[in-house]
Short mmCIF file of C-alpha atoms in Angstrom, two decimals:
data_model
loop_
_atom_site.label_atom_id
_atom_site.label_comp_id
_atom_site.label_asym_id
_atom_site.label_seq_id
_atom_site.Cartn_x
_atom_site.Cartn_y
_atom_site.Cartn_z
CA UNK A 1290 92.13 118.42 95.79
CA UNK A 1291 95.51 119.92 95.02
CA UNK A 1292 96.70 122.48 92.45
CA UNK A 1293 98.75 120.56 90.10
CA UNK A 1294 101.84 122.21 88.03
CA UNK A 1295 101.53 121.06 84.66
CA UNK A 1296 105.09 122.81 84.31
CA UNK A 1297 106.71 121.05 86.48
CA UNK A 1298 105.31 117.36 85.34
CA UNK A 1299 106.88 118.29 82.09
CA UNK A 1300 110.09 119.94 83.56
CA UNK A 1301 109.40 123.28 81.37
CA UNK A 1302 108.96 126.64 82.66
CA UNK A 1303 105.94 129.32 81.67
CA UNK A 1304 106.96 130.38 78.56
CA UNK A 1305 107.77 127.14 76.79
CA UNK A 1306 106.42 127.17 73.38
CA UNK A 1307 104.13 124.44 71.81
CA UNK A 1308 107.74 122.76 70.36
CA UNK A 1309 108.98 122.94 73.81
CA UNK A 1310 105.90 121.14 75.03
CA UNK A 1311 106.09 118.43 72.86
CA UNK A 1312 109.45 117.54 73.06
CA UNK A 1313 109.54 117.22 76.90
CA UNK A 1314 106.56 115.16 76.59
CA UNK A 1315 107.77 112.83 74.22
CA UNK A 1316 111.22 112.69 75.99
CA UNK A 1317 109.43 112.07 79.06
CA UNK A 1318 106.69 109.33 77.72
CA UNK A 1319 109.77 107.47 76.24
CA UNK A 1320 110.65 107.08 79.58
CA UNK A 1321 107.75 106.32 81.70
CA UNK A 1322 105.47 104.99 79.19
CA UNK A 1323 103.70 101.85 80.87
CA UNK A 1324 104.03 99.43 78.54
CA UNK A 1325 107.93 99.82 78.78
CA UNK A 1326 107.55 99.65 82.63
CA UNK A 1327 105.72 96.74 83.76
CA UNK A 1328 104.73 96.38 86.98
CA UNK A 1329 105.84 99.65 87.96
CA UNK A 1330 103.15 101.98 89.51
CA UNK A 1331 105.15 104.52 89.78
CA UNK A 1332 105.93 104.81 85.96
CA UNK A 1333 101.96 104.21 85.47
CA UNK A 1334 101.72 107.22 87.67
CA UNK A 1335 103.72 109.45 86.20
CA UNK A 1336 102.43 108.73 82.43
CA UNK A 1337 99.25 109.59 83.29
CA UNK A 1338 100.42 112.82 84.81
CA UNK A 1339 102.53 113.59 81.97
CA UNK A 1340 99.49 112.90 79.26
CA UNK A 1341 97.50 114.88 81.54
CA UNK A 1342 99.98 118.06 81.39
CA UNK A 1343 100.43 117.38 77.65
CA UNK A 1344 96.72 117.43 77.38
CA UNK A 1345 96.39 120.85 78.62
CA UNK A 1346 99.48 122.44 77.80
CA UNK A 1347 99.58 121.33 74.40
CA UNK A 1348 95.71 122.57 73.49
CA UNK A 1349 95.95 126.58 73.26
CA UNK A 1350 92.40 127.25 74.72
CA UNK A 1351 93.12 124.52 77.53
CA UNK A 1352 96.92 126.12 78.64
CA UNK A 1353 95.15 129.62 78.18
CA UNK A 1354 92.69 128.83 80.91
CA UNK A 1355 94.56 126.93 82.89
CA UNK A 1356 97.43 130.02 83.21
CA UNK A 1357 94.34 132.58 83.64
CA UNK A 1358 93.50 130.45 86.41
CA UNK A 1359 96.78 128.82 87.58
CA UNK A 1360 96.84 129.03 91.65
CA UNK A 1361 94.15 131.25 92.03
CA UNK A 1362 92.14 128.14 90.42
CA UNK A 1363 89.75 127.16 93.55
CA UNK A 1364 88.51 131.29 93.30
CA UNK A 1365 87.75 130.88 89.30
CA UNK A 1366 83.93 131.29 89.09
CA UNK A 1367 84.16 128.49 86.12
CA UNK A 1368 85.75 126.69 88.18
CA UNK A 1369 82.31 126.67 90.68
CA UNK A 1370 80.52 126.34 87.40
CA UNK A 1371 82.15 123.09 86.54
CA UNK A 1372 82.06 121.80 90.10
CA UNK A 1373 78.52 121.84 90.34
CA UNK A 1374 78.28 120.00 86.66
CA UNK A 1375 80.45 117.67 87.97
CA UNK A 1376 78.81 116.45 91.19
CA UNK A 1377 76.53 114.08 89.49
CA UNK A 1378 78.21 112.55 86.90
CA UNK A 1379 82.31 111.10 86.90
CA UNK A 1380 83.98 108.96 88.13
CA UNK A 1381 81.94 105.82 89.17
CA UNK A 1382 84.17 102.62 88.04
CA UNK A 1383 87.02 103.40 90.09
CA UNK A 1384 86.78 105.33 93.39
CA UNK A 1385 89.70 106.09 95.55
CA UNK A 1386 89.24 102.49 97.76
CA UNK A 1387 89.16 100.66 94.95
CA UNK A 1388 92.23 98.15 94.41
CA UNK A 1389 91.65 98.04 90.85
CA UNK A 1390 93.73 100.26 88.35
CA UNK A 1391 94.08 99.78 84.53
CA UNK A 1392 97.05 98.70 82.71
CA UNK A 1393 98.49 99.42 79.58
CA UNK A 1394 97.99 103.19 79.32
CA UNK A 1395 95.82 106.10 79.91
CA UNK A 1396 91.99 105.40 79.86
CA UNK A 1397 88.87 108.64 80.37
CA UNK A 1398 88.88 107.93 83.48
CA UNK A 1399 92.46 108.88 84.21
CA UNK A 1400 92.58 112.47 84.58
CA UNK A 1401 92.70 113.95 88.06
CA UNK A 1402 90.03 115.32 90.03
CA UNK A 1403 91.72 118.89 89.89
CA UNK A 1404 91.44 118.13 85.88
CA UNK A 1405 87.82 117.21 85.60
CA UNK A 1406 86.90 120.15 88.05
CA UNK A 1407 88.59 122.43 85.65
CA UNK A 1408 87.64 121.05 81.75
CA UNK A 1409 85.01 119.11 83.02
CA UNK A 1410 85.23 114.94 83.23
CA UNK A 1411 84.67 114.86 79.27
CA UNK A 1412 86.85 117.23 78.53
CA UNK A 1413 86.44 118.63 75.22
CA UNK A 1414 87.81 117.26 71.79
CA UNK A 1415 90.24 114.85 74.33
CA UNK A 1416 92.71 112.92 72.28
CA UNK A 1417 93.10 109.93 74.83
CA UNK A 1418 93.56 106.71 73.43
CA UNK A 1419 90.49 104.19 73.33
CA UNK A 1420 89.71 100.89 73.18
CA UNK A 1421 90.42 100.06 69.28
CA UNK A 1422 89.06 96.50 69.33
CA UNK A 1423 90.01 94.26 72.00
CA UNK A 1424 88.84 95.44 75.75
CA UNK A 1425 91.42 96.92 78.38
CA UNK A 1426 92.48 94.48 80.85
CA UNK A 1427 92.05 94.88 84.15
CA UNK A 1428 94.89 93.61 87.44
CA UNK A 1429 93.97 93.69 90.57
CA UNK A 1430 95.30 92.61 93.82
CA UNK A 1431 94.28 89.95 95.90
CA UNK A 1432 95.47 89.34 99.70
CA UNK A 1433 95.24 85.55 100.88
CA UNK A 1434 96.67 84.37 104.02
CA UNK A 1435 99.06 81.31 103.73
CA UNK A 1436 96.05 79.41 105.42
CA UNK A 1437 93.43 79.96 102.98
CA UNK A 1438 96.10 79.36 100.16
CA UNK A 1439 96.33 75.63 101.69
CA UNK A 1440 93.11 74.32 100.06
CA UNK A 1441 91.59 75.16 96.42
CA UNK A 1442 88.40 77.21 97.29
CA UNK A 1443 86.27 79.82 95.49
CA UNK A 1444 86.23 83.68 96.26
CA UNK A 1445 83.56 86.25 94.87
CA UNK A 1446 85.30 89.73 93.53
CA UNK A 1447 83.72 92.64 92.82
CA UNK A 1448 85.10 93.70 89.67
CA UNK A 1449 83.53 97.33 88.46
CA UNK A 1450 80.04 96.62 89.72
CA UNK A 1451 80.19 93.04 88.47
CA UNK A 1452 80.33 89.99 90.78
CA UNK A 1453 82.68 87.15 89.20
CA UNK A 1454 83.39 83.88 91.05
CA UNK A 1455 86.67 82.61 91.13
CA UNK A 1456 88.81 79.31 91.71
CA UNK A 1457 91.85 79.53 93.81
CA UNK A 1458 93.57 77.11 93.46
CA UNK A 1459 95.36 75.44 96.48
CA UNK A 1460 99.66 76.50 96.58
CA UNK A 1461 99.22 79.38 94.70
CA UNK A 1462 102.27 81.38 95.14
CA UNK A 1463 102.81 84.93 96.88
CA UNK A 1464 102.82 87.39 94.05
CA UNK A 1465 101.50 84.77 90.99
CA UNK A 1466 99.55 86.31 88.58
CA UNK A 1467 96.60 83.87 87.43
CA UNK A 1468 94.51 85.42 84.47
CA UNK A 1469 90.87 85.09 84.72
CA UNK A 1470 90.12 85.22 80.31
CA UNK A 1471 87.32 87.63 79.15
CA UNK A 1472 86.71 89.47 82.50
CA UNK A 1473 88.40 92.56 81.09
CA UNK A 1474 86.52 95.68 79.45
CA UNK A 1475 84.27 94.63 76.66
CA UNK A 1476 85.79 95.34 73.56
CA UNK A 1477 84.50 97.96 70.29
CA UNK A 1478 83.82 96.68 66.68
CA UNK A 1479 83.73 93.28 67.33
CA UNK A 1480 86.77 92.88 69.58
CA UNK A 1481 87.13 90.54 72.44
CA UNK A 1482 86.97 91.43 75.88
CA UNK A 1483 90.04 92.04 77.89
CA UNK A 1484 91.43 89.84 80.98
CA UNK A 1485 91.61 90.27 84.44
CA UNK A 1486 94.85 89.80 85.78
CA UNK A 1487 94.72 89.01 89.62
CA UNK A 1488 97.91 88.92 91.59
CA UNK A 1489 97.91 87.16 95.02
CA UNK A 1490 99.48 88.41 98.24
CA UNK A 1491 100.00 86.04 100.33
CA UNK A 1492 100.40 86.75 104.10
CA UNK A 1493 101.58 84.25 106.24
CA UNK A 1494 100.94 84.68 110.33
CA UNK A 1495 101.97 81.22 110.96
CA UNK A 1496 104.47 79.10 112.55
CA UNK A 1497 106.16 77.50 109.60
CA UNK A 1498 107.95 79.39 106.64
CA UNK A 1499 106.82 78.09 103.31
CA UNK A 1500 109.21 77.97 100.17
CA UNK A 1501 107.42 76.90 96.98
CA UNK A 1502 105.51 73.26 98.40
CA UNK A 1503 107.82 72.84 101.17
CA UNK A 1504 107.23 74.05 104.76
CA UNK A 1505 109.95 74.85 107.33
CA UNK A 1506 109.67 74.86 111.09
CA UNK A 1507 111.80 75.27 114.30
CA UNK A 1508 111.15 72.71 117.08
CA UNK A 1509 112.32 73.25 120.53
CA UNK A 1510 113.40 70.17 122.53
CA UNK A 1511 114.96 69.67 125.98
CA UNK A 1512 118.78 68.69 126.51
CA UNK A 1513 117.92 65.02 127.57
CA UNK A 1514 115.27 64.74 124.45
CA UNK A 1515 118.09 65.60 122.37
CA UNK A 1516 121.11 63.41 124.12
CA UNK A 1517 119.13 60.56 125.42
CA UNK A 1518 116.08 60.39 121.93
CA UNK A 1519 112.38 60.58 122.71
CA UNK A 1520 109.13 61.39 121.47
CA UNK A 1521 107.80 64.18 121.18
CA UNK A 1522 104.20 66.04 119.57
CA UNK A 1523 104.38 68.45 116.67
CA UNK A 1524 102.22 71.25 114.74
CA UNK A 1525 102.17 70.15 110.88
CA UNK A 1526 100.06 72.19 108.85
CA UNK A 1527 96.82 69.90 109.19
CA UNK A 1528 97.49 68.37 112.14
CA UNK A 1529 99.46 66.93 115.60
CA UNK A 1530 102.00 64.33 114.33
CA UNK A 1531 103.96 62.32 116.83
CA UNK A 1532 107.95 62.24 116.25
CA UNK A 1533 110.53 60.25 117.08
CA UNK A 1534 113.88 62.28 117.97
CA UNK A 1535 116.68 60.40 117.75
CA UNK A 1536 119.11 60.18 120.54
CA UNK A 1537 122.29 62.29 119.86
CA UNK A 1538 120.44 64.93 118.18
CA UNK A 1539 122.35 67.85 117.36
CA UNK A 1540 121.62 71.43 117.51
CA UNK A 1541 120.04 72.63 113.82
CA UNK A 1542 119.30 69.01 112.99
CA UNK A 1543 116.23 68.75 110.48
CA UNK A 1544 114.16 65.59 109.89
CA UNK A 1545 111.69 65.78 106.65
CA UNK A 1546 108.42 64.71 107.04
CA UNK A 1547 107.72 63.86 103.36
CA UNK A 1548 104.12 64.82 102.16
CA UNK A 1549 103.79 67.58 104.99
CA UNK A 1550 104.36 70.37 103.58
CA UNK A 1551 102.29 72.72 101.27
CA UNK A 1552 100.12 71.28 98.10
CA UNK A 1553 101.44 71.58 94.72
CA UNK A 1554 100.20 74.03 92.44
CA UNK A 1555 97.49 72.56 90.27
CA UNK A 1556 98.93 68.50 91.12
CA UNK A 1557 95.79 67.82 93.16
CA UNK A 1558 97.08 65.59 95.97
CA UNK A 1559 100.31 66.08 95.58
CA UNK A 1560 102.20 67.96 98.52
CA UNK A 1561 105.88 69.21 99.57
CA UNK A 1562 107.66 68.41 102.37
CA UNK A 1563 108.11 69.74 106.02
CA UNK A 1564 111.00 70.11 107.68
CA UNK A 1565 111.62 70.54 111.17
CA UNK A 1566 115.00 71.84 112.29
CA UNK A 1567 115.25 71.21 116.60
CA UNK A 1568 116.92 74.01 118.55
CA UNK A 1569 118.00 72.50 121.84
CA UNK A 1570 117.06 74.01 124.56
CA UNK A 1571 119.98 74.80 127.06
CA UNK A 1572 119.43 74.81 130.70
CA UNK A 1573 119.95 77.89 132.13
CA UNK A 1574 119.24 77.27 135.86
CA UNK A 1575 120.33 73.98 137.39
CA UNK A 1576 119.00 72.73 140.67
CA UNK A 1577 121.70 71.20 143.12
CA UNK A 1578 120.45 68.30 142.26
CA UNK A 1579 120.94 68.73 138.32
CA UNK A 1580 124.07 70.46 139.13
CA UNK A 1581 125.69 67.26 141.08
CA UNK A 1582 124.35 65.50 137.84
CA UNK A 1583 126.19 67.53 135.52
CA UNK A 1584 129.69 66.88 137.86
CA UNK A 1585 129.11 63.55 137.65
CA UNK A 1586 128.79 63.42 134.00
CA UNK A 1587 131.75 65.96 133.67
CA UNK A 1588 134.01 63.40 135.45
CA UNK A 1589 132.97 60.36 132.83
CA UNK A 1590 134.64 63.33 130.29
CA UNK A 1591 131.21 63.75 128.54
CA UNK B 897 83.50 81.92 78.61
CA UNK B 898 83.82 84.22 75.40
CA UNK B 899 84.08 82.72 72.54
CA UNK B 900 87.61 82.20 71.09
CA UNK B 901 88.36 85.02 68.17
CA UNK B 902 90.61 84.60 65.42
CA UNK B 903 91.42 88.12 63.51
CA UNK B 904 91.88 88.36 60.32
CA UNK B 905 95.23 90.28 59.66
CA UNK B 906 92.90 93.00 57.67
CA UNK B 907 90.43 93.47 60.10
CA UNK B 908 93.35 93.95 62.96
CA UNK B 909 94.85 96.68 60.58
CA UNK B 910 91.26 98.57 60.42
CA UNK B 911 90.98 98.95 64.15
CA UNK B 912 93.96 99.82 65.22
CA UNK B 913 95.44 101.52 62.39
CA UNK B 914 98.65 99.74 61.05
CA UNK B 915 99.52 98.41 57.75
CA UNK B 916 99.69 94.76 56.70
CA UNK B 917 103.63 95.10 57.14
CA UNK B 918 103.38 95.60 60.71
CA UNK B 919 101.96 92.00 61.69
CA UNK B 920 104.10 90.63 59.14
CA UNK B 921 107.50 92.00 60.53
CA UNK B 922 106.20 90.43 63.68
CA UNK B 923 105.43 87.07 62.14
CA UNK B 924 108.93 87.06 60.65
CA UNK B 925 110.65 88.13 63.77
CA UNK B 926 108.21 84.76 65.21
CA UNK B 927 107.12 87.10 67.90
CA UNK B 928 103.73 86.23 67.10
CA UNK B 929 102.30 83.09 65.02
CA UNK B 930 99.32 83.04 62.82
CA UNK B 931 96.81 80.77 62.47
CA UNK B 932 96.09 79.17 58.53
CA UNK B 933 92.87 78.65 57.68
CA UNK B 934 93.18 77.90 54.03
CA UNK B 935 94.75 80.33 52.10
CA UNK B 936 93.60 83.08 54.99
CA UNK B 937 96.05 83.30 57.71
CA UNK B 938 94.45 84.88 61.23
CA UNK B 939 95.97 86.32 64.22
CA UNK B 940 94.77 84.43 67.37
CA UNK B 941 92.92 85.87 70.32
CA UNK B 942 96.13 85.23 72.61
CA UNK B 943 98.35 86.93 70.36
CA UNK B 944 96.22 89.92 70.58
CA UNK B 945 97.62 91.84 73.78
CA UNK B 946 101.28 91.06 72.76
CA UNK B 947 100.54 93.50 69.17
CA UNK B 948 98.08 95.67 70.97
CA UNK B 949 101.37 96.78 73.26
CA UNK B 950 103.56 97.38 69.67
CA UNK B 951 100.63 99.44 68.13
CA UNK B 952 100.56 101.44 71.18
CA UNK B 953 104.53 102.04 71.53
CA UNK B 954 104.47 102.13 67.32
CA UNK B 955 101.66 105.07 67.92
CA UNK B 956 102.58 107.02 71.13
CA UNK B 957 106.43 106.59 70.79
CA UNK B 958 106.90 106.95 66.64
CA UNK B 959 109.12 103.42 66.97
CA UNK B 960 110.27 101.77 63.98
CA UNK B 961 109.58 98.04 63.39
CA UNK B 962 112.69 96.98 64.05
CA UNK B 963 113.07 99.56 67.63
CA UNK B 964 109.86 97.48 68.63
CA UNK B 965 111.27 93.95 67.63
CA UNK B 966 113.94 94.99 70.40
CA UNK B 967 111.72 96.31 72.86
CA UNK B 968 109.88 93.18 72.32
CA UNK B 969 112.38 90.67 73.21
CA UNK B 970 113.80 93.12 75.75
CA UNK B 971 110.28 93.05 77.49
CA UNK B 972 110.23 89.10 77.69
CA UNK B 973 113.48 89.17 79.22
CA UNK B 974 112.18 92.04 81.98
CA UNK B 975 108.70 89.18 82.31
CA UNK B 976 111.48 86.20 83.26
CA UNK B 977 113.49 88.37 85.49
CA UNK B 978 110.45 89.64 87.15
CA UNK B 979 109.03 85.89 87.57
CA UNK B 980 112.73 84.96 88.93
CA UNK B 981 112.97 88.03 91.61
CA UNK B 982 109.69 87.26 93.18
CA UNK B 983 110.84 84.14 93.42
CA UNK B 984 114.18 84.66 95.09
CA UNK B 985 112.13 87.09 97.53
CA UNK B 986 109.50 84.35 98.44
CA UNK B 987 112.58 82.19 99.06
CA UNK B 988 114.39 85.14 101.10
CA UNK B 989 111.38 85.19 103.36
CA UNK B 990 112.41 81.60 104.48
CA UNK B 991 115.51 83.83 106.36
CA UNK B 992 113.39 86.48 107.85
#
């Protein structure tokens, strides 16, 4: 745990006064408040931090202790007193492994650990904002690889303490957001729950390349494949397919194989293409036999 | 699944502590469409998050109606370009 300068978050020295405070921390929420910066952790971050300094800095009794205290903090016998409070109780919805974080603002839980150890994880006559009615909603992260994002299948998450079950759809994109209704927080007064936003990373360790449905892949054939046409065998996603090259293939050439590719998102049985550019193989060491060959066919002016 | 909510306008106002005007600017700006239900008009369970995120600017950030109409439509435009970059970088992995 780390001594945090509540200064510094709020760009202010020591002896700012209370109009001092609040203007650098509404100057600095206009900036980084998260609902003006979606989808940036960093902003999330930093609004928590700066709602954090605000919360001390801006409550007389809190900024007095806190400047009593300041670096010498980890020596302050309150600070053992409130240490040993803590131990049982805090944080249990979202320890440090977890990949779930709130959205849209600054929750109880949010304070840091060098906080709660030194106002205690309730804090005392906290301002924060609440839930008013409707629940918070929830995002997490979910990694796939490209594989399991071929076929529709279900996935359990653990979602604080909960178990949900969820469809994933087959072709689901790398970095779509699908919302999964009511699997927020519970709301207050009558209020719905919130959502759970889950946003898919999608890894792909395979051969092919994969742009929306459609599926791209380099195949290497020999010289005479390519001059002279042949058959060869080829990966698709699901399967060996046979191919027919065509003779006077040309370096880069792609042939589509229509319905090979990647499913559609949400069009059951409906899938992209795949296309297979050849690279042609050069020879780089010619027997004497080749190498008579290759005279011989320089001479016809080939 | 939960049930679906409709809100009426009053009982949004109560909770998160806004007056009438405020859902009606954002009715008139068609940022947000209520339901009728005879002479009642309700504010619909999807529309919910979109005014949740004005009351909170409106609250923490002392924004005028017509500051958060902006921010609104600003925001949408920030969602499409978002959707369009991850996009373009799913389709610059095809060159990696």
């Amino acid at each position: 745990m780390e001594f945090i300068d509540y200064y510094k978050v709020l760009d202010l020295d020591k002896s700012a006064s209370t109009a001092d405070i609040k203007k650098a921390y509404r100057k600095l929420a206009r900036k980084y408040h998260p609902d003006l910066n979606p989808n940036n952790k960093e902003a999330e971050i930093k609004f928590k931090q700066l709602n954090e300094a605000n919360e001390v800095l801006s409550d007389p009794e809190k900024r007095k202790k806190y400047d009593q205290y300041g670096k010498d903090w980890q020596h302050a016998e309150e600070f053992e007193k409130a240490k040993q409070q803590q131990q049982y109780s805090g944080r249990q919805q979202y320890s440090s492994g977890d990949p779930f974080t709130y959205s849209g603002g600054a929750s109880e839980e949010d304070f840091s650990d060098f906080f709660e150890s030194m106002f205690g994880s309730r804090g005392f006559g906290r301002q924060q904002r609440q839930t008013k009615f409707r629940g918070q909603d929830f995002n997490a992260e979910l990694q796939l690889d490209l594989r399991s994002a071929y076929t529709t299948h279900k996935q359990t998450l653990t979602v604080n303490g909960k178990n949900i079950r969820i469809t994933i759809p087959a072709g689901i994109e790398n970095g779509q957001t699908i919302k999964i209704k009511g699997h927020g927080a519970p709301g207050v007064n009558g209020g719905p729950h919130g959502d759970l936003y889950i946003t898919f990373s999608i890894a792909n360790n395979t051969a092919f390349k994969r742009e929306g449905a459609n599926l791209y892949k380099t195949e290497t054939i020999n010289l005479t494949t390519a001059v002279l046409g042949g058959e060869i065998t080829t990966e698709t996603f699901d399967g060996k397919v046979k191919l027919k090259v065509a003779p006077g293939t040309q370096n880069g050439q792609q042939v589509k194989l229509k319905g090979k590719g990647f499913p559609v998102y949400k069009k059951e049985g409906a899938y992209g293409n795949l296309y297979i550019s050849y690279q042609i193989q050069m020879p780089t060491k010619l027997t004497d036999e080749q190498k008579e060959l290759f005279e011989k066919l320089k001479k016809t002016n080939l | 699944m939960a049930s679906k909510y409709i809100i009426s306008i009053s009982e949004f106002c109560n909770n998160y502590g806004v007056d009438e005007v405020f859902v009606m600017h954002f009715t008139e700006a068609k940022l947000i469409h209520l339901k009728k239900e005879g002479e009642k008009q309700f504010i619909q369970e999807d529309e919910l998050p979109k005014l949740e995120k004005m009351v909170r600017l409106y609250h923490d950030l002392g924004i005028n109606l017509e500051g958060l109409e902006t921010i609104a439509h600003l925001l949408d435009r920030i969602d499409e370009m978002n959707k369009e970059l991850q996009s373009l970088k799913n389709r610059l992995r095809l060159y990696e």
